[in-house]
Amino acid sequence: MAAADSVDSYLAAEPKLGARRLAHGEWGLTVPGETLGGDGLDVGLRISDGLLRAQAMALPDAHDLDAWMLLWWNRQTRLVRFACTRSRDVWVHADLPVSAADERGVDRLLGLLVEGALAVRGLRPQQP
């Protein structure tokens, strides 16, 4: 099965994600906030250069977060990595070779992406 078909099949089986196909090989989805115990997570998926790529902004305006810690985390993770913009938005990125992008691989990729986003969100001090 082609990677795009595997992604379509996986997303069709998960209606709570509110998935939408944006173009051939591109999707958007939203992990509901009630699933995450907080804010929802908007995820972009794209097949490009032999990879299924996923990305999501995990934490906006994270000026209170030590961005250098993300570099250390990047050395500890598989498939997933963290990035920080100049405005201190923290993004989570994940890549999977299209050869491994069956439904199980897509599930693993998205699960690790969400797990990474939750880990970053857990670093922010709770507001009273």
Coordinates of N, CA and C in Angstrom, one line a residue:
M1 N 0.8 -1.2 0.0 CA 0.0 0.0 0.0 C 0.9 1.2 0.0
A2 N 0.5 2.2 -0.8 CA 1.3 3.5 -0.8 C 1.2 4.2 0.5
A3 N 2.2 5.0 0.8 CA 2.2 5.7 2.1 C 1.0 6.7 2.2
A4 N 0.6 7.4 1.1 CA -0.5 8.3 1.2 C -1.8 7.5 1.5
D5 N -1.9 6.3 0.9 CA -3.1 5.5 1.2 C -3.1 5.0 2.7
S6 N -2.0 4.7 3.2 CA -1.9 4.3 4.6 C -2.3 5.4 5.5
V7 N -1.8 6.6 5.2 CA -2.2 7.8 6.0 C -3.7 8.0 6.0
D8 N -4.2 8.0 4.7 CA -5.6 8.2 4.6 C -6.4 7.2 5.4
S9 N -6.0 5.9 5.3 CA -6.7 4.9 6.0 C -6.7 5.1 7.5
Y10 N -5.5 5.4 8.0 CA -5.3 5.6 9.4 C -6.2 6.8 9.9
L11 N -6.1 7.9 9.2 CA -6.9 9.1 9.6 C -8.4 8.9 9.5
A12 N -8.8 8.1 8.5 CA -10.3 7.8 8.4 C -10.8 7.0 9.5
A13 N -9.9 6.2 10.1 CA -10.3 5.3 11.2 C -10.3 6.0 12.6
E14 N -9.8 7.3 12.6 CA -9.7 8.1 13.8 C -10.5 9.4 13.6
P15 N -11.8 9.3 13.6 CA -12.6 10.5 13.4 C -12.5 11.6 14.4
K16 N -12.1 11.3 15.6 CA -11.9 12.4 16.6 C -10.7 13.3 16.3
L17 N -9.9 12.9 15.4 CA -8.7 13.8 15.0 C -9.1 14.9 14.1
G18 N -10.3 14.9 13.6 CA -10.8 16.0 12.7 C -9.8 16.2 11.5
A19 N -9.4 15.1 10.9 CA -8.4 15.1 9.8 C -9.0 15.7 8.6
R20 N -8.2 16.4 7.8 CA -8.6 17.0 6.5 C -7.4 16.8 5.6
R21 N -7.7 16.5 4.3 CA -6.7 16.4 3.3 C -6.5 17.7 2.7
L22 N -5.4 18.3 2.7 CA -5.1 19.6 2.2 C -4.7 19.6 0.7
A23 N -4.0 18.6 0.3 CA -3.5 18.4 -1.0 C -3.0 16.9 -1.1
H24 N -2.6 16.5 -2.3 CA -2.1 15.2 -2.4 C -0.8 15.1 -1.5
G25 N -0.8 14.1 -0.6 CA 0.3 13.9 0.3 C 0.4 14.9 1.4
E26 N -0.7 15.7 1.7 CA -0.7 16.6 2.8 C -2.0 16.6 3.6
W27 N -1.9 16.6 4.9 CA -3.0 16.5 5.8 C -2.8 17.5 6.9
G28 N -4.0 17.9 7.5 CA -4.0 18.6 8.8 C -4.9 17.8 9.7
L29 N -4.6 17.8 11.0 CA -5.5 17.2 11.9 C -5.3 17.9 13.3
T30 N -6.3 17.7 14.1 CA -6.3 18.4 15.4 C -6.6 17.3 16.5
V31 N -5.6 17.2 17.4 CA -5.8 16.3 18.5 C -6.6 17.1 19.5
P32 N -7.8 16.6 19.9 CA -8.7 17.4 20.8 C -8.0 17.7 22.2
G33 N -8.3 18.8 22.7 CA -7.7 19.2 24.0 C -8.1 18.3 25.1
E34 N -9.4 17.8 25.1 CA -9.8 16.9 26.1 C -9.0 15.6 26.2
T35 N -8.5 15.2 25.0 CA -7.6 14.0 24.9 C -6.3 14.3 25.6
L36 N -5.8 15.5 25.5 CA -4.5 15.9 26.0 C -4.5 16.5 27.4
G37 N -5.7 16.8 27.9 CA -5.8 17.4 29.2 C -5.4 18.8 29.2
G38 N -5.7 19.5 28.1 CA -5.4 20.9 28.0 C -5.7 21.4 26.6
D39 N -4.9 22.2 26.1 CA -5.1 22.8 24.7 C -5.0 21.7 23.7
G40 N -5.7 21.8 22.6 CA -5.6 20.9 21.4 C -4.3 21.1 20.8
L41 N -4.0 20.2 19.9 CA -2.7 20.2 19.1 C -3.0 20.1 17.6
D42 N -2.6 21.1 16.9 CA -2.8 21.1 15.4 C -1.5 20.5 14.8
V43 N -1.7 19.5 14.0 CA -0.6 18.7 13.4 C -0.7 18.8 11.9
G44 N 0.4 19.0 11.3 CA 0.5 19.0 9.8 C 1.3 17.7 9.5
L45 N 0.8 17.0 8.4 CA 1.5 15.8 7.9 C 1.8 16.1 6.4
R46 N 2.9 15.7 6.0 CA 3.3 15.8 4.6 C 4.2 14.7 4.1
I47 N 4.0 14.2 2.9 CA 5.0 13.3 2.3 C 5.8 14.1 1.4
S48 N 7.2 14.0 1.6 CA 8.1 14.8 0.9 C 9.5 14.2 1.0
D49 N 10.2 14.1 -0.2 CA 11.6 13.6 -0.2 C 11.7 12.2 0.5
G50 N 10.7 11.3 0.2 CA 10.8 10.0 0.8 C 10.5 9.8 2.2
L51 N 10.0 10.9 2.9 CA 9.7 10.9 4.3 C 8.2 11.3 4.5
L52 N 7.6 10.7 5.5 CA 6.4 11.3 6.1 C 6.8 12.2 7.2
R53 N 6.5 13.5 7.0 CA 6.9 14.5 8.0 C 5.7 15.0 8.8
A54 N 5.9 15.1 10.1 CA 4.8 15.6 10.9 C 5.4 16.8 11.8
Q55 N 4.6 17.8 12.0 CA 5.0 18.9 12.8 C 3.8 19.5 13.6
A56 N 4.1 20.1 14.7 CA 3.1 20.7 15.5 C 3.7 21.7 16.4
M57 N 3.1 22.9 16.6 CA 3.6 23.8 17.6 C 3.1 23.4 19.0
A58 N 4.0 23.0 19.8 CA 3.7 22.5 21.1 C 3.4 23.5 22.2
L59 N 4.2 24.6 22.1 CA 4.1 25.6 23.1 C 4.4 27.0 22.5
P60 N 3.4 27.9 22.5 CA 3.7 29.3 22.0 C 4.4 30.1 23.0
D61 N 5.2 31.1 22.6 CA 5.7 32.1 23.4 C 6.3 31.6 24.7
A62 N 7.2 30.7 24.6 CA 7.8 30.0 25.8 C 9.0 30.7 26.3
H63 N 8.9 31.9 26.6 CA 10.1 32.7 27.1 C 10.6 32.2 28.4
D64 N 9.7 31.5 29.2 CA 10.1 31.0 30.5 C 10.7 29.6 30.4
L65 N 11.0 29.1 29.2 CA 11.5 27.8 29.0 C 13.0 27.9 28.6
D66 N 13.8 27.0 29.1 CA 15.2 27.0 28.7 C 15.3 26.2 27.4
A67 N 15.4 27.0 26.3 CA 15.5 26.4 25.0 C 16.7 25.5 24.8
W68 N 17.8 25.7 25.5 CA 18.9 24.8 25.4 C 18.6 23.4 25.9
M69 N 17.7 23.2 26.7 CA 17.3 21.9 27.2 C 16.7 21.1 26.0
L70 N 16.1 21.8 25.1 CA 15.6 21.1 23.9 C 16.7 20.4 23.1
L71 N 17.8 21.0 23.0 CA 19.0 20.4 22.3 C 19.4 19.1 23.0
W72 N 19.4 19.1 24.3 CA 19.7 17.9 25.0 C 18.7 16.8 24.7
W73 N 17.4 17.2 24.7 CA 16.3 16.3 24.5 C 16.5 15.7 23.1
N74 N 16.9 16.5 22.1 CA 17.0 16.0 20.7 C 18.0 14.8 20.6
R75 N 19.0 14.8 21.5 CA 19.9 13.7 21.5 C 19.3 12.4 22.2
Q76 N 18.2 12.6 22.9 CA 17.6 11.5 23.6 C 16.4 10.8 22.9
T77 N 15.9 11.4 21.9 CA 14.7 10.9 21.3 C 15.0 10.2 20.0
R78 N 14.0 9.4 19.5 CA 14.0 8.8 18.2 C 12.8 9.3 17.4
L79 N 13.0 9.5 16.2 CA 12.0 10.0 15.2 C 11.6 11.4 15.5
V80 N 11.6 11.9 16.7 CA 11.1 13.2 17.1 C 12.2 14.1 17.5
R81 N 12.1 15.4 17.2 CA 13.0 16.4 17.6 C 12.3 17.7 17.9
F82 N 12.9 18.6 18.6 CA 12.3 19.8 19.0 C 13.1 21.0 18.4
A83 N 12.3 22.1 18.2 CA 12.9 23.3 17.6 C 12.2 24.5 18.3
C84 N 12.9 25.6 18.3 CA 12.4 26.8 18.9 C 12.7 28.0 18.0
T85 N 11.6 28.7 17.7 CA 11.7 29.9 16.8 C 12.3 31.1 17.6
R86 N 12.6 32.1 16.8 CA 13.1 33.3 17.5 C 12.1 33.9 18.5
S87 N 10.8 33.8 18.2 CA 9.8 34.3 19.1 C 9.5 33.3 20.2
R88 N 10.3 32.2 20.3 CA 10.3 31.2 21.4 C 9.1 30.3 21.4
D89 N 8.5 30.1 20.2 CA 7.5 29.1 20.0 C 8.3 27.8 19.9
V90 N 7.8 26.8 20.6 CA 8.5 25.4 20.6 C 7.7 24.5 19.7
W91 N 8.3 23.9 18.7 CA 7.7 23.0 17.7 C 8.3 21.6 17.9
V92 N 7.4 20.6 17.6 CA 7.9 19.3 17.6 C 7.8 18.8 16.2
H93 N 8.8 18.1 15.7 CA 8.9 17.6 14.4 C 9.2 16.1 14.5
A94 N 8.7 15.4 13.5 CA 8.9 13.9 13.4 C 9.0 13.5 12.0
D95 N 9.8 12.6 11.7 CA 10.0 12.0 10.3 C 10.0 10.5 10.3
L96 N 9.4 9.9 9.3 CA 9.4 8.5 9.1 C 9.6 8.2 7.7
P97 N 10.5 7.3 7.3 CA 10.6 6.9 5.9 C 9.3 6.4 5.4
V98 N 9.0 6.7 4.1 CA 7.7 6.3 3.6 C 7.6 4.7 3.5
S99 N 8.7 4.1 3.5 CA 8.7 2.6 3.5 C 8.2 2.0 4.8
A100 N 8.2 2.8 5.8 CA 7.7 2.4 7.1 C 6.4 3.0 7.5
A101 N 5.8 3.7 6.5 CA 4.6 4.5 6.8 C 3.3 3.7 6.6
D102 N 3.2 2.5 7.2 CA 2.0 1.7 7.2 C 1.2 2.3 8.4
E103 N 0.0 1.8 8.6 CA -0.9 2.3 9.6 C -0.2 2.3 11.0
R104 N 0.5 1.2 11.3 CA 1.2 1.1 12.6 C 2.3 2.2 12.7
G105 N 3.0 2.4 11.6 CA 4.1 3.4 11.6 C 3.5 4.8 11.8
V106 N 2.4 5.1 11.1 CA 1.7 6.4 11.2 C 1.3 6.6 12.7
D107 N 0.7 5.6 13.3 CA 0.3 5.6 14.7 C 1.5 5.9 15.6
R108 N 2.5 5.2 15.4 CA 3.8 5.4 16.2 C 4.3 6.8 16.0
L109 N 4.4 7.3 14.8 CA 4.9 8.7 14.5 C 4.0 9.7 15.2
L110 N 2.7 9.6 15.1 CA 1.8 10.6 15.7 C 1.8 10.5 17.2
G111 N 1.9 9.3 17.7 CA 2.0 9.1 19.2 C 3.2 9.7 19.8
L112 N 4.4 9.5 19.1 CA 5.6 10.1 19.6 C 5.6 11.7 19.5
L113 N 5.0 12.2 18.4 CA 4.8 13.6 18.3 C 4.0 14.2 19.4
V114 N 2.9 13.6 19.7 CA 2.0 14.1 20.8 C 2.7 13.9 22.1
E115 N 3.4 12.8 22.3 CA 4.1 12.6 23.6 C 5.2 13.7 23.8
G116 N 5.9 14.1 22.7 CA 6.9 15.1 22.8 C 6.2 16.5 23.1
A117 N 5.1 16.8 22.5 CA 4.4 18.0 22.8 C 4.0 18.1 24.2
L118 N 3.4 17.0 24.7 CA 3.0 16.9 26.1 C 4.2 17.1 27.1
A119 N 5.4 16.6 26.7 CA 6.6 16.7 27.6 C 7.0 18.2 27.6
V120 N 7.0 18.8 26.5 CA 7.3 20.3 26.4 C 6.3 21.1 27.2
R121 N 5.1 20.8 27.0 CA 4.0 21.6 27.8 C 4.2 21.3 29.3
G122 N 4.6 20.2 29.7 CA 4.8 19.9 31.1 C 5.9 20.7 31.8
L123 N 6.8 21.3 31.0 CA 7.9 22.1 31.5 C 7.4 23.5 31.9
R124 N 6.3 23.9 31.4 CA 5.9 25.3 31.7 C 5.3 25.3 33.1
P125 N 5.7 26.2 33.9 CA 5.1 26.3 35.2 C 3.6 26.6 35.1
Q126 N 2.8 25.9 36.0 CA 1.3 26.1 36.0 C 1.0 27.5 36.5
Q127 N 0.0 28.1 35.8 CA -0.4 29.4 36.2 C -1.5 29.3 37.3
P128 N -1.4 30.1 38.4 CA -2.4 29.9 39.5 C -3.8 30.4 39.1

